[in-house]
XYZ file of C-alpha atoms in Angstrom:
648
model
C -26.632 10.996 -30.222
C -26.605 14.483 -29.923
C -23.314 16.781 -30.255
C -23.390 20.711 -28.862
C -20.598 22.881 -28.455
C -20.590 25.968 -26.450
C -18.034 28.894 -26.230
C -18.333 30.746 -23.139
C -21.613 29.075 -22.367
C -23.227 29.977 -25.072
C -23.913 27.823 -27.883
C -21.296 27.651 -30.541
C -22.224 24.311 -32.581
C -25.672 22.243 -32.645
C -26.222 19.540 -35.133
C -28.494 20.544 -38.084
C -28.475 24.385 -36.712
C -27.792 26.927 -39.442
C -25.988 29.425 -37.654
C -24.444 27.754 -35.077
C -22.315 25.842 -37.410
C -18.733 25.042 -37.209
C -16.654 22.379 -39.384
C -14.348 19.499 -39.499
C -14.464 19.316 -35.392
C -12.273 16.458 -33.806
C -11.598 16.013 -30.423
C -9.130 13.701 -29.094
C -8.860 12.455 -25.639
C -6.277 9.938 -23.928
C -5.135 8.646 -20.575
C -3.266 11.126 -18.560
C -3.362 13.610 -21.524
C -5.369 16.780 -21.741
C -6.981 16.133 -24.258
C -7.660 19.059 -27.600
C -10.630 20.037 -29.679
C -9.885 21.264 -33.108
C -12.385 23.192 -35.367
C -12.767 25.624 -37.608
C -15.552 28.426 -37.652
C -17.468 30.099 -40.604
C -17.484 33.572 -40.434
C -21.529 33.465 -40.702
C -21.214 31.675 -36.898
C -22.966 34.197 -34.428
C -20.314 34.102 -32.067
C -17.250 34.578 -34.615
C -16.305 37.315 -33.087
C -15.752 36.255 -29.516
C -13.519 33.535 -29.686
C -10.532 34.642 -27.695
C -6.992 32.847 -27.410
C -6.245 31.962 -24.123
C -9.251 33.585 -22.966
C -12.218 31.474 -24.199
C -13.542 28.658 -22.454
C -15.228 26.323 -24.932
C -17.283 22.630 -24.046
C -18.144 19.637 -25.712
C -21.713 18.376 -24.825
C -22.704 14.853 -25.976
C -26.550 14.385 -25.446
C -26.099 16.831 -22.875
C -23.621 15.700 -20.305
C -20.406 17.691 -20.428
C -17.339 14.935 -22.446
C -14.734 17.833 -22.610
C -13.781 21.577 -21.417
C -11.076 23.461 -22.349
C -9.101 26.707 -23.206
C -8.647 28.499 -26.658
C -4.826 28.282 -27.133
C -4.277 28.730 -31.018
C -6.955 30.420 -33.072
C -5.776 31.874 -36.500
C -7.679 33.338 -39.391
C -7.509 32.214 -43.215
C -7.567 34.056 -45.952
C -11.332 32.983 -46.713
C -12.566 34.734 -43.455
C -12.358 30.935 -41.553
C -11.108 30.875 -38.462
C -9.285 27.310 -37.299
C -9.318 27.202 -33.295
C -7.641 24.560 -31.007
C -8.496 24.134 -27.522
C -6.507 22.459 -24.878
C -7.789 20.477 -21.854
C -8.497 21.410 -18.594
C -5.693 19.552 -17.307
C -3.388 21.874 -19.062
C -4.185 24.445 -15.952
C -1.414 22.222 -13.697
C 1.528 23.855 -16.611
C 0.422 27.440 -15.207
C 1.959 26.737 -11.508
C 5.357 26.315 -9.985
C 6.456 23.858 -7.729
C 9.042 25.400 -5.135
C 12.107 23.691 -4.055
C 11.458 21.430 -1.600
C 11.770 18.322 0.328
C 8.883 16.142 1.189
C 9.280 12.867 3.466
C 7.197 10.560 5.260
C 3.986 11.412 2.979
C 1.387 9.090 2.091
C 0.184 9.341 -1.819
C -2.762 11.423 -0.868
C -0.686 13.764 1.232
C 1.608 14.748 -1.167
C -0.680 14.489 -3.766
C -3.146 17.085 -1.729
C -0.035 19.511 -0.792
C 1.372 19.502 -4.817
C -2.666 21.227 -5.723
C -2.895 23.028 -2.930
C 0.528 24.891 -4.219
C -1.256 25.222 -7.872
C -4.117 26.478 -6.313
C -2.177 29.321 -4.524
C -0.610 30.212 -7.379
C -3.960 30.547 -10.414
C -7.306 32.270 -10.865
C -9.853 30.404 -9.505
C -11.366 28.722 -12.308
C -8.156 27.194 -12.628
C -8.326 25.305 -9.157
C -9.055 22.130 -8.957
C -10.337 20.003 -5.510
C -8.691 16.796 -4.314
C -10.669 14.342 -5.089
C -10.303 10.378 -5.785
C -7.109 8.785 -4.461
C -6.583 4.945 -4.722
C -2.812 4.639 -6.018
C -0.580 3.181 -3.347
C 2.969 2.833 -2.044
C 4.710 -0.040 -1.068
C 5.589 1.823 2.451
C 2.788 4.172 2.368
C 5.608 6.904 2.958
C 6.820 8.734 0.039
C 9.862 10.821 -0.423
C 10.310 13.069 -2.946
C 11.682 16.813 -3.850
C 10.343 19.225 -6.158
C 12.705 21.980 -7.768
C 10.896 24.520 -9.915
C 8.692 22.079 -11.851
C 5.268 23.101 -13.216
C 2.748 21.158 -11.169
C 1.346 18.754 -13.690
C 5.321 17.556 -14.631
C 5.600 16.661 -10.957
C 2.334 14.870 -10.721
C 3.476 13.015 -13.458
C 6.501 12.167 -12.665
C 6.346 11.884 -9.256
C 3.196 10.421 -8.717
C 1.959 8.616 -12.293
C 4.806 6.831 -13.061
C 6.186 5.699 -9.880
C 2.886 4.394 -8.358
C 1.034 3.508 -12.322
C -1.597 6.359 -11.180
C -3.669 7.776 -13.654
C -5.247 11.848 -13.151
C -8.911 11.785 -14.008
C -10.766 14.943 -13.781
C -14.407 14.848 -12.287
C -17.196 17.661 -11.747
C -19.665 17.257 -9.258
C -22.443 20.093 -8.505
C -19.891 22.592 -10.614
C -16.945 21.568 -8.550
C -13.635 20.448 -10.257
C -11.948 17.282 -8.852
C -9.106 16.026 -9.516
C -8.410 12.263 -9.135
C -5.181 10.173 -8.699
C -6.310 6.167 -9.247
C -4.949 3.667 -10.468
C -6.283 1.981 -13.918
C -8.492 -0.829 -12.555
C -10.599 2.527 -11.332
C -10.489 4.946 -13.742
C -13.509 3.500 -15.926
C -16.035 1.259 -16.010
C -16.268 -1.822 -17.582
C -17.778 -1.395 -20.962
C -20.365 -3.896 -21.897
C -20.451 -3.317 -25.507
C -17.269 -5.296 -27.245
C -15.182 -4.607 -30.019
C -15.241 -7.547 -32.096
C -13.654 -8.608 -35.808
C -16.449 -8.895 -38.120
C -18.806 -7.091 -36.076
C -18.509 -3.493 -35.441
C -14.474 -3.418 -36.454
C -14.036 -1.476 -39.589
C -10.197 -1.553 -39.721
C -7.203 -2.022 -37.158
C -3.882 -1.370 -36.998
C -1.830 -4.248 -34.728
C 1.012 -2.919 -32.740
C 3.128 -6.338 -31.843
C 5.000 -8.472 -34.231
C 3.811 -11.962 -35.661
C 6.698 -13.330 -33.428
C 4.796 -12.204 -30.695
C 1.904 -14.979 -31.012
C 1.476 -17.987 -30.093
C -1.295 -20.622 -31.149
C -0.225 -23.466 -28.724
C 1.092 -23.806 -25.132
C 3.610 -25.975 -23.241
C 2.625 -25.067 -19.927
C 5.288 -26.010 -16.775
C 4.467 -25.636 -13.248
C 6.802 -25.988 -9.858
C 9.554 -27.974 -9.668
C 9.569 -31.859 -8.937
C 12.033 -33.332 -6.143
C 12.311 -36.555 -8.659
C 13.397 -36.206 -12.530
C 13.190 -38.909 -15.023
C 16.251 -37.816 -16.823
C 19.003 -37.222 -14.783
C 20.636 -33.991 -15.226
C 17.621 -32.640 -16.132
C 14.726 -30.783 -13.750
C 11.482 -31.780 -14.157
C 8.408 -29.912 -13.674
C 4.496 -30.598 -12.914
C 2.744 -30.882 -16.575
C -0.486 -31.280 -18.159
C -0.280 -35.223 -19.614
C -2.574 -36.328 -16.861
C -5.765 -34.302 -17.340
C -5.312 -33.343 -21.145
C -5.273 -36.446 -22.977
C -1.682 -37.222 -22.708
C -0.830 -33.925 -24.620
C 1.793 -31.693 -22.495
C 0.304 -28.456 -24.784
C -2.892 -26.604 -25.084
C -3.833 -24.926 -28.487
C -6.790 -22.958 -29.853
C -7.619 -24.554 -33.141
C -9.002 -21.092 -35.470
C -5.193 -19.501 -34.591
C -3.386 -22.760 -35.609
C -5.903 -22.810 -38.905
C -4.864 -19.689 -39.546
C -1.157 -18.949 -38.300
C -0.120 -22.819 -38.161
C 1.443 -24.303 -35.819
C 3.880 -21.743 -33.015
C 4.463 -23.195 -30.028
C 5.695 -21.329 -26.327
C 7.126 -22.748 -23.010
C 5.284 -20.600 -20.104
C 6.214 -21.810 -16.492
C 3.961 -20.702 -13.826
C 6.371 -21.897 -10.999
C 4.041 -21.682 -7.986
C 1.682 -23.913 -9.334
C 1.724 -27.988 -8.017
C -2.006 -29.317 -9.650
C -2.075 -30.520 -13.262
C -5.610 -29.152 -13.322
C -5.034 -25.759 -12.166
C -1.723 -25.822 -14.775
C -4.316 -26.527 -17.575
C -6.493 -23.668 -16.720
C -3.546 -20.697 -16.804
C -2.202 -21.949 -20.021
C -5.498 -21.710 -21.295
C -6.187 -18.034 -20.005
C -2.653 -17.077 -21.497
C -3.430 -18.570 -24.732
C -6.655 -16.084 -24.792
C -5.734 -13.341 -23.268
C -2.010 -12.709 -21.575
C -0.114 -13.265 -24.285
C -1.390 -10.079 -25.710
C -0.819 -7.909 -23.195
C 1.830 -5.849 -24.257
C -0.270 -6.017 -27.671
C -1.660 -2.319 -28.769
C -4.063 -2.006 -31.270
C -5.622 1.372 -33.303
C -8.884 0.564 -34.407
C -11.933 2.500 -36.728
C -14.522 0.599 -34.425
C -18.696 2.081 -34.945
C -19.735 2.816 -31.804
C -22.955 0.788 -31.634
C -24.504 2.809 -28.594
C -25.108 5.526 -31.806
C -27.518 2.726 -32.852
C -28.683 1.249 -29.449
C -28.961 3.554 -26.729
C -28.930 0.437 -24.306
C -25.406 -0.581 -25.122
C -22.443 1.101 -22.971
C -20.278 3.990 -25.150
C -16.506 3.631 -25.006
C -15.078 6.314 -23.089
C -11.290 6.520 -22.381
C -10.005 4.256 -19.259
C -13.006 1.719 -19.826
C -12.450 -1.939 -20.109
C -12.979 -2.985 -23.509
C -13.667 -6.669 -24.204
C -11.817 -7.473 -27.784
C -12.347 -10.925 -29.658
C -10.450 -11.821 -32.567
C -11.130 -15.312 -34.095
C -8.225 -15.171 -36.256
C -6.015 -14.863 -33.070
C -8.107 -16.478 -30.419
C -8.213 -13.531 -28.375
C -10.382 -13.096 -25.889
C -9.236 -10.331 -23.597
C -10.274 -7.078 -22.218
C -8.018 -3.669 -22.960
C -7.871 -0.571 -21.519
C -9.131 2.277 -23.604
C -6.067 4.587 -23.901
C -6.740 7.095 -26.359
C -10.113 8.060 -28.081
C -10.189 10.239 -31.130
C -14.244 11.492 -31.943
C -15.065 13.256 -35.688
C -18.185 14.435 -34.104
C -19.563 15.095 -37.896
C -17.769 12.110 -39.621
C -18.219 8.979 -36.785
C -17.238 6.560 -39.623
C -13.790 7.788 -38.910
C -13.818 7.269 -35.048
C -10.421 5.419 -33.979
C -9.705 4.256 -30.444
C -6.132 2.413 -29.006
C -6.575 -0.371 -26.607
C -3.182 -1.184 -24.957
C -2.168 -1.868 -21.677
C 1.157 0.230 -22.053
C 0.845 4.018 -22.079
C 2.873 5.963 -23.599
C 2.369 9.170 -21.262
C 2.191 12.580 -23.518
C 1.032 15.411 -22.361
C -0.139 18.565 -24.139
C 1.846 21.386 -24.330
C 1.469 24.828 -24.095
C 2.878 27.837 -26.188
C 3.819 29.363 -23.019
C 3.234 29.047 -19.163
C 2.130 31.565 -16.561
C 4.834 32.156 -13.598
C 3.624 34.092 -10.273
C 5.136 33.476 -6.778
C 4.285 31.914 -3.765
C 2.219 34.838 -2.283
C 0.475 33.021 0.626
C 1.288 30.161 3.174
C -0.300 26.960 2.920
C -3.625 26.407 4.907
C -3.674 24.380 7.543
C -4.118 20.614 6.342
C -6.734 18.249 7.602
C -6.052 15.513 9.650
C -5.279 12.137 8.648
C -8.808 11.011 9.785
C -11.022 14.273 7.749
C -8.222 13.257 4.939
C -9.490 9.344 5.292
C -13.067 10.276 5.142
C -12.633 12.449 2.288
C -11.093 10.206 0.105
C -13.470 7.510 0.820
C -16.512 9.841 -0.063
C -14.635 10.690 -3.225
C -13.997 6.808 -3.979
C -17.837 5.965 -3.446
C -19.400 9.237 -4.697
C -17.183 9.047 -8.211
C -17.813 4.916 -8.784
C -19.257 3.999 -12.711
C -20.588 1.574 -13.877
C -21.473 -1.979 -12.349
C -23.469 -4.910 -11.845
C -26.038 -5.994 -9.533
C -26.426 -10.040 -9.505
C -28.622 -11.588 -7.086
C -29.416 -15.473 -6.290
C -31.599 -16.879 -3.630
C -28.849 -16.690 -1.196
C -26.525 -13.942 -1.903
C -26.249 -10.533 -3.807
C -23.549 -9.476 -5.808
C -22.175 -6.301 -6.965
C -19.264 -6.893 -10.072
C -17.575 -5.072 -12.656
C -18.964 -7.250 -15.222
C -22.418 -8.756 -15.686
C -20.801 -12.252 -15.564
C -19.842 -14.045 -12.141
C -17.631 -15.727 -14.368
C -15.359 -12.749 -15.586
C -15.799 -10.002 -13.123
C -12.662 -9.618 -11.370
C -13.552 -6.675 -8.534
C -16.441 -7.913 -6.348
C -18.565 -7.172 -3.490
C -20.222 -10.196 -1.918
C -22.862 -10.479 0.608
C -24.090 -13.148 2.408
C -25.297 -14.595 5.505
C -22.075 -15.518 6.611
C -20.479 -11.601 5.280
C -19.409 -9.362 3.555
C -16.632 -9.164 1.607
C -14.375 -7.556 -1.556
C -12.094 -9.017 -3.869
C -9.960 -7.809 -6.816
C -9.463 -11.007 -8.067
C -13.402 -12.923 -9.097
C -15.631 -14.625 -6.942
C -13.579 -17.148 -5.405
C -11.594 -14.689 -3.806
C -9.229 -14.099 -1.516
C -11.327 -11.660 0.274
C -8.839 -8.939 1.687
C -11.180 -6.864 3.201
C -14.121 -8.686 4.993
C -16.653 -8.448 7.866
C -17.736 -11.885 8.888
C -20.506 -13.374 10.899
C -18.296 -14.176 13.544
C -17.193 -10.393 14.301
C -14.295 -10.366 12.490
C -12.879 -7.831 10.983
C -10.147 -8.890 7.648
C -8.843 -5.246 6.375
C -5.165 -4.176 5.089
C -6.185 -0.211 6.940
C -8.022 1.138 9.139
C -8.488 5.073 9.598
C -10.308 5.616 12.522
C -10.302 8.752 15.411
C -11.576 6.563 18.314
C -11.706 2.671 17.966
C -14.077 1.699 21.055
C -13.299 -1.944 22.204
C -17.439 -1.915 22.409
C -16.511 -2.218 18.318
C -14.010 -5.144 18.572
C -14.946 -8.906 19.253
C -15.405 -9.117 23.008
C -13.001 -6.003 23.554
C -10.094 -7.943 22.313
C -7.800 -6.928 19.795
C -5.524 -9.811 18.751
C -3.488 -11.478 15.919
C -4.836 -14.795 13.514
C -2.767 -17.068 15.842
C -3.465 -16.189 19.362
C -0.623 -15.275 20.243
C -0.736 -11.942 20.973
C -3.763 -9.704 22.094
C -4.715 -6.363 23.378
C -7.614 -6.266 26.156
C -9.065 -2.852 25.976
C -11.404 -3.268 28.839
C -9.049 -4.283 31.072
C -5.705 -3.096 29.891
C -3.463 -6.149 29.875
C -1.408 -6.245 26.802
C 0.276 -9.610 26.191
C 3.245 -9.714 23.017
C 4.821 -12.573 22.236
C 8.289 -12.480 21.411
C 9.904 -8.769 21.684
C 8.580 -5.890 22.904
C 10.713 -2.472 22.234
C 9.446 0.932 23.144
C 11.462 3.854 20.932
C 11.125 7.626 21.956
C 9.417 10.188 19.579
C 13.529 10.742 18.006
C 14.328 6.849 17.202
C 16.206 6.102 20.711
C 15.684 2.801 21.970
C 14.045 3.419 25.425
C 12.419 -0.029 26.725
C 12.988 -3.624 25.552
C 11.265 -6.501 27.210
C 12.406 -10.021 25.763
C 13.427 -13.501 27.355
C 12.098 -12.574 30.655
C 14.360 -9.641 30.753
C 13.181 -5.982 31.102
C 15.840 -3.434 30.149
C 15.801 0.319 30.190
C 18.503 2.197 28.386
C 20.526 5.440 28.646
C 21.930 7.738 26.579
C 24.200 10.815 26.848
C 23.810 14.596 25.442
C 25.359 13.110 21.884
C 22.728 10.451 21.542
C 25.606 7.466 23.072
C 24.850 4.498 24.643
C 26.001 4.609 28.249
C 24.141 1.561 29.811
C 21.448 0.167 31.007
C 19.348 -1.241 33.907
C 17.161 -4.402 33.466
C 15.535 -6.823 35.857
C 15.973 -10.184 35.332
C 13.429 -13.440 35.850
C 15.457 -16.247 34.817
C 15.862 -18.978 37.241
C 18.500 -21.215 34.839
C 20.842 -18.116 34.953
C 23.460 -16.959 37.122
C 22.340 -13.432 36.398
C 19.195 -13.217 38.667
C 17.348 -10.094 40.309
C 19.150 -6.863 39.084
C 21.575 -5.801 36.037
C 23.098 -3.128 35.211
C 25.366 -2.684 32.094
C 27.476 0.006 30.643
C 28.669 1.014 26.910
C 32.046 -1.119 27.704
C 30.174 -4.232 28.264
C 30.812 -4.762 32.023
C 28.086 -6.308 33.968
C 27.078 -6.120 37.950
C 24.596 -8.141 38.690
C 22.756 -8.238 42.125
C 20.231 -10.489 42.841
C 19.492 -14.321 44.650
C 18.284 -17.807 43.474
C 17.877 -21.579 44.798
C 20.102 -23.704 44.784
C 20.475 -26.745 47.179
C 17.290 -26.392 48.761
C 18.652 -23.093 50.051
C 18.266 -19.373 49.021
C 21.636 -17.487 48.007
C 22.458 -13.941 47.231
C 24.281 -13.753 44.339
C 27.179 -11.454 43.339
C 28.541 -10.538 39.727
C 30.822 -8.277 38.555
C 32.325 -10.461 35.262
C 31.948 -13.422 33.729
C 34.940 -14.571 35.737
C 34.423 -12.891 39.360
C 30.939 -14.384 41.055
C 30.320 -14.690 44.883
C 27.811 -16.904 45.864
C 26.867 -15.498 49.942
C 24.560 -16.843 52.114
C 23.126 -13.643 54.200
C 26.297 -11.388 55.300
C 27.403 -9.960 57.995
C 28.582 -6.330 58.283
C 28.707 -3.720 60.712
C 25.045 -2.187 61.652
C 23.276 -5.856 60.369
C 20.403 -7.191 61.384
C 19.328 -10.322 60.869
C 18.597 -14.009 61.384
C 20.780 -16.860 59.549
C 19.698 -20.165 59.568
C 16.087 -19.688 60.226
C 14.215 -23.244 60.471
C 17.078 -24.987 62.631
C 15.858 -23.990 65.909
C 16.284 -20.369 66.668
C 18.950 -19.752 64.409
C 21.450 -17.184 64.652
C 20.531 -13.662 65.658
C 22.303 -11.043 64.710
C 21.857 -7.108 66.030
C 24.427 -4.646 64.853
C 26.705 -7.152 63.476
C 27.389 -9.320 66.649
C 25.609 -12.310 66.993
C 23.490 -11.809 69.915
C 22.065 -15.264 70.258
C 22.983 -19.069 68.758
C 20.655 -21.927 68.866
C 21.788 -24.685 66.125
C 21.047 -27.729 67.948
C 20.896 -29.739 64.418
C 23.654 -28.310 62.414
C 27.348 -29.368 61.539
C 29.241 -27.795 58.763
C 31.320 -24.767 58.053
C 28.872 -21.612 57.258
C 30.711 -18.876 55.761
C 29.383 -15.239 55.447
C 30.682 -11.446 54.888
C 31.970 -9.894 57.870
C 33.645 -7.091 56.383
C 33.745 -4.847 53.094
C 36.037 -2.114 52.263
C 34.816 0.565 49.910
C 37.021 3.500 47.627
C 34.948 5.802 45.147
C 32.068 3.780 45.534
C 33.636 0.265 44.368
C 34.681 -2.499 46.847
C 37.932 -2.760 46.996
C 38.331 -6.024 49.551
C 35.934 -8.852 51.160
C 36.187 -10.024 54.743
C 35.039 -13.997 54.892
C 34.513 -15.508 57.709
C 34.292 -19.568 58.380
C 32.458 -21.019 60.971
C 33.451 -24.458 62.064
C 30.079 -25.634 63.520
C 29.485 -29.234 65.359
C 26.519 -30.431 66.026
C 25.555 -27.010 66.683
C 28.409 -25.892 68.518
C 30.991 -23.293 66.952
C 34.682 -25.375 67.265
C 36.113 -22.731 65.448
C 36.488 -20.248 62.869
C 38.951 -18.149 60.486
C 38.967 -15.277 58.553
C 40.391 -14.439 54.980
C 40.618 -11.228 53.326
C 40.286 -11.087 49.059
C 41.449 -7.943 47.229
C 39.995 -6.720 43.881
């Protein structure tokens, strides 16, 4: 393992070199952080004389590939000619820039994210930019509103972004581009093969949770039972039935060497004894420390075997501790590297972070002196970020069997958590091992299982049979021949929020508003044969109804009439002045009418007393009386009749 250092690109530091020499060199690195190099220089060093504060750009090589760049910020000189120099991370560029006041709404995480650097990179030198890059944090609604009010640019990323959505900023250089990433923890690193172990390559450790912390045994409980032995008291599935008649689990090297501390855990969604067993288990090894943080001085044993995977900050590191019975894997949160002394290497594993950032003696200020560029559409935006997710991947296994072919995190089946898994019958990924669930899949059947999909055309050529439709059946999309079939409601709303269209319970209503945004009514037509309120409705803000329309009833057709709940007219075909019309078709001739006088009368079958409009009176465009008359009819012949006018 080779250390180099340059300054400006030119070599500073290389092991065993006598001029390039510099001394007591440390660099620390940490999640979110970025990061500082401290040394000091002889005055023999060729390049004493062009280190410059906040000028000088100096790198840390490690067997040549590039582990940190930075900025002189501090460089003072002692009295014996030494000069001690500090350089802070690239990351520190995001203090030089200004966030303006402003309101942003409706913006995905890599939206915002994108418009926060393209601000920064308005505002510095080039060789302060940085690209988008990476972005895999996400929010709950996928819409994000937030303001910014003067900030520098890396407190709002921070603040705005890490904490609320657990993101994590990760720069990455490709080709001598700068990238900057927004993921969340589970992609930051890799996971490291090589473990940290007591009594292997631990040399001393400092434990950050209390001894009441631990736990050596387990009284696991599981969901709720409907039946309780002791009255009063709620019983819950337990662990008697596949563990021997014990309701605990233990690990035997903590109780030898702690004695006996006992827990209740509940795990309320679980119903199997067997299943029960297996979490307390897992907690017992591993969850019960996860709030644990621990400083170690661990050797590095990739120094010794170049095989073995180096621990680099945001890696998975597996940690077993006998004494404890842990057997659980940490993030690596903070690094610190004596790149002369590696005996005195520390990391911290935790899985809290305590965010800190680096500060600067004093930030850089300009103004806004350009508009934003145009930004690239949702789709360009999708495609980016997927490139950046695939091109920036580290670390990972390949496992193959006779039958399918694996891709995991780990090099176990057993432990890997995120998976890709191929096989005849698909392909599929899951965060959570092997046996799934599966949340984004392509099957064998056409299928398609995915929480998003960014696309600029979706062809129905690409969809099973041209059919887009949900798990149950219930509702589909044709796309080759248009029919579009919801179940339950169906509500159109224009571009502002107004409710325009709603189609539900065989009704379909269109609604109207005034200049002020109001309700004013509505017109809907109605296909429901067990209702009084048939054909058309129309209804205004005060809730008044007319209703127009006919149904059966009686074997015969009748128009129907509504104005209220409480005023209804049930009419046979009226007569008015002008109408034309036959009543009574189907019993003989009927009667004809032309111009409102019947013209010609041929019942020879039918007795009763027909009744029909033969007048309406109208003021403003609302009835204001009805005209009935009643037809006394005898075996065809009219014996009489009457008439009977009805306000309203």
């Amino acid at each position: 393992m080779i250390y180099e250092v340059l300054l400006d690109g030119k070599t500073l530091y290389y092991q065993n070199d006598k001029q390039a020499v510099i001394c007591d060199a440390k660099l620390t690195q940490a999640l979110n952080d970025a990061g500082t190099f401290e040394f000091t220089v002889p005055c023999t060093n060729p390049l004493y004389g062009d280190i410059e504060n906040r000028v000088s750009m100096v790198q840390v090589l490690k067997d040549g590939n590039e582990i940190f760049c930075g900025q002189v910020r501090e460089c003072s000189e002692g009295l014996d000619g030494e000069k001690d120099v500090k350089c802070v991370g690239e990351l520190a560029f995001l203090y030089d820039s200004i966030q303006p006041q402003a309101k942003y709404q409706d913006q995905t995480p890599l939206q915002f994210f994108s418009k926060l650097l393209t601000i920064h990179n308005s505002q510095v030198e080039k060789e302060k930019r940085f690209e988008v890059g990476a972005v895999t944090v996400k929010d709950s609604n996928d819409s994000i509103y937030r303001f910014t009010n003067r900030e520098d640019t890396l407190t709002d990323l921070r603040d705005k972004l890490c904490d609320r959505l657990s993101g994590y900023l990760r720069i990455r250089k490709v080709d001598g581009t700068r990238y900057l990433d927004l993921v969340t923890l589970e992609d930051y690193g890799k996971v490291c093969a090589q473990p940290i172990q007591f009594g292997y390559n631990l040399l001393d450790f400092t434990c950050g949770t209390s001894g009441t912390d631990i736990a050596t045994a387990v009284i696991p409980l599981g969901a709720r039972l409907d039946q309780s032995v002791i009255e009063g008291l709620d019983a819950y599935t337990t662990i008697e039935s596949v563990n021997s008649g014990k309701d605990y689990v233990f690990i035997q090297s903590a109780v030898d060497h702690f004695g006996w501390i006992r827990k209740v855990v509940n795990w309320e969604d679980v119903t199997e004894p067997v299943n029960l067993k297996k979490k307390a288990e897992e907690w017992l090894k591993s969850n019960q420390y996860e709030t644990m943080t621990l400083e170690l001085t661990a050797v590095d044993m990739s120094m010794l075997n170049a095989d073995l995977d180096t621990y680099e900050v945001g890696d998975m590191v597996r940690t077993l501790a006998d004494p404890f019975g842990m057997d659980t894997r940490f993030p690596l949160q903070k690094k610190t590297t004596y790149l002369q002394s590696p005996e005195k290497n520390t990391v911290v594993l935790s899985n809290t972070l305590k965010k800190t950032y680096t500060q600067q003696v004093a930030s850089s200020v300009k103004t806004l002196e350009q508009s934003l560029p145009q930004e690239k559409s949702m789709l360009q935006a999708a495609k980016d970020n997927a490139t950046a997710l695939i091109t920036s991947a580290m670390g990972g296994y390949v496992y193959k069997t006779t039958s399918e072919l694996f891709i995991m995190d780990t090099n176990d089946p057993k432990t890997a958590k995120k998976v890709w898994r191929w096989n005849l019958n698909g392909l599929g990924y899951s965060s959570s091992g092997i046996d799934g669930p599966y949340g984004l899949a392509m099957t064998m059947d056409g299928s398609i299982v995915a929480d998003f999909i960014t696309t600029g055309v979706l062809s129905a050529e690409l969809i099973k049979t041209g059919m887009l439709k949900d798990v149950l059946n219930k509702s589909f999309w044709n796309m080759k021949t248009g029919e579009i079939h919801v179940t339950g409601t169906f509500s159109q709303t224009t571009a502002s929020g107004v409710k325009s269209l709603d189609i539900e319970n065989n009704q379909v209503k269109f609604y109207a508003w005034n200049d002020d945004g109001n309700y004013v009514g509505s017109i809907g037509a109605v296909k429901d044969t067990s209702s009084d309120r048939v054909g058309v409705n129309m209804w205004c803000d005060q809730g008044d109804t007319l209703a127009l329309g006919c149904k059966e009833s009686d074997g015969k057709i009748h128009y129907v009439f509504k104005t209220d709940s409480n005023t209804y007219k049930d009419e046979t075909p009226y007569i008015r002045n002008g109408a034309n019309g036959t009543m009574f078709q189907g019993c003989g001739d009927g009667v004809t009418i032309e111009n409102g006088f019947i013209k010609k009368w041929n019942l020879p079958t039918v007795s009763g007393s027909p009744s029909f409009i033969s007048g309406l009176s109208w003021t403003d465009g609302k009835i204001t009386s009805v005209t009935r008359t009643t037809l006394s009819v005898s075996n065809g012949l009219i014996t009489g009749w009457s008439s009977e006018k009805t306000d309203y």
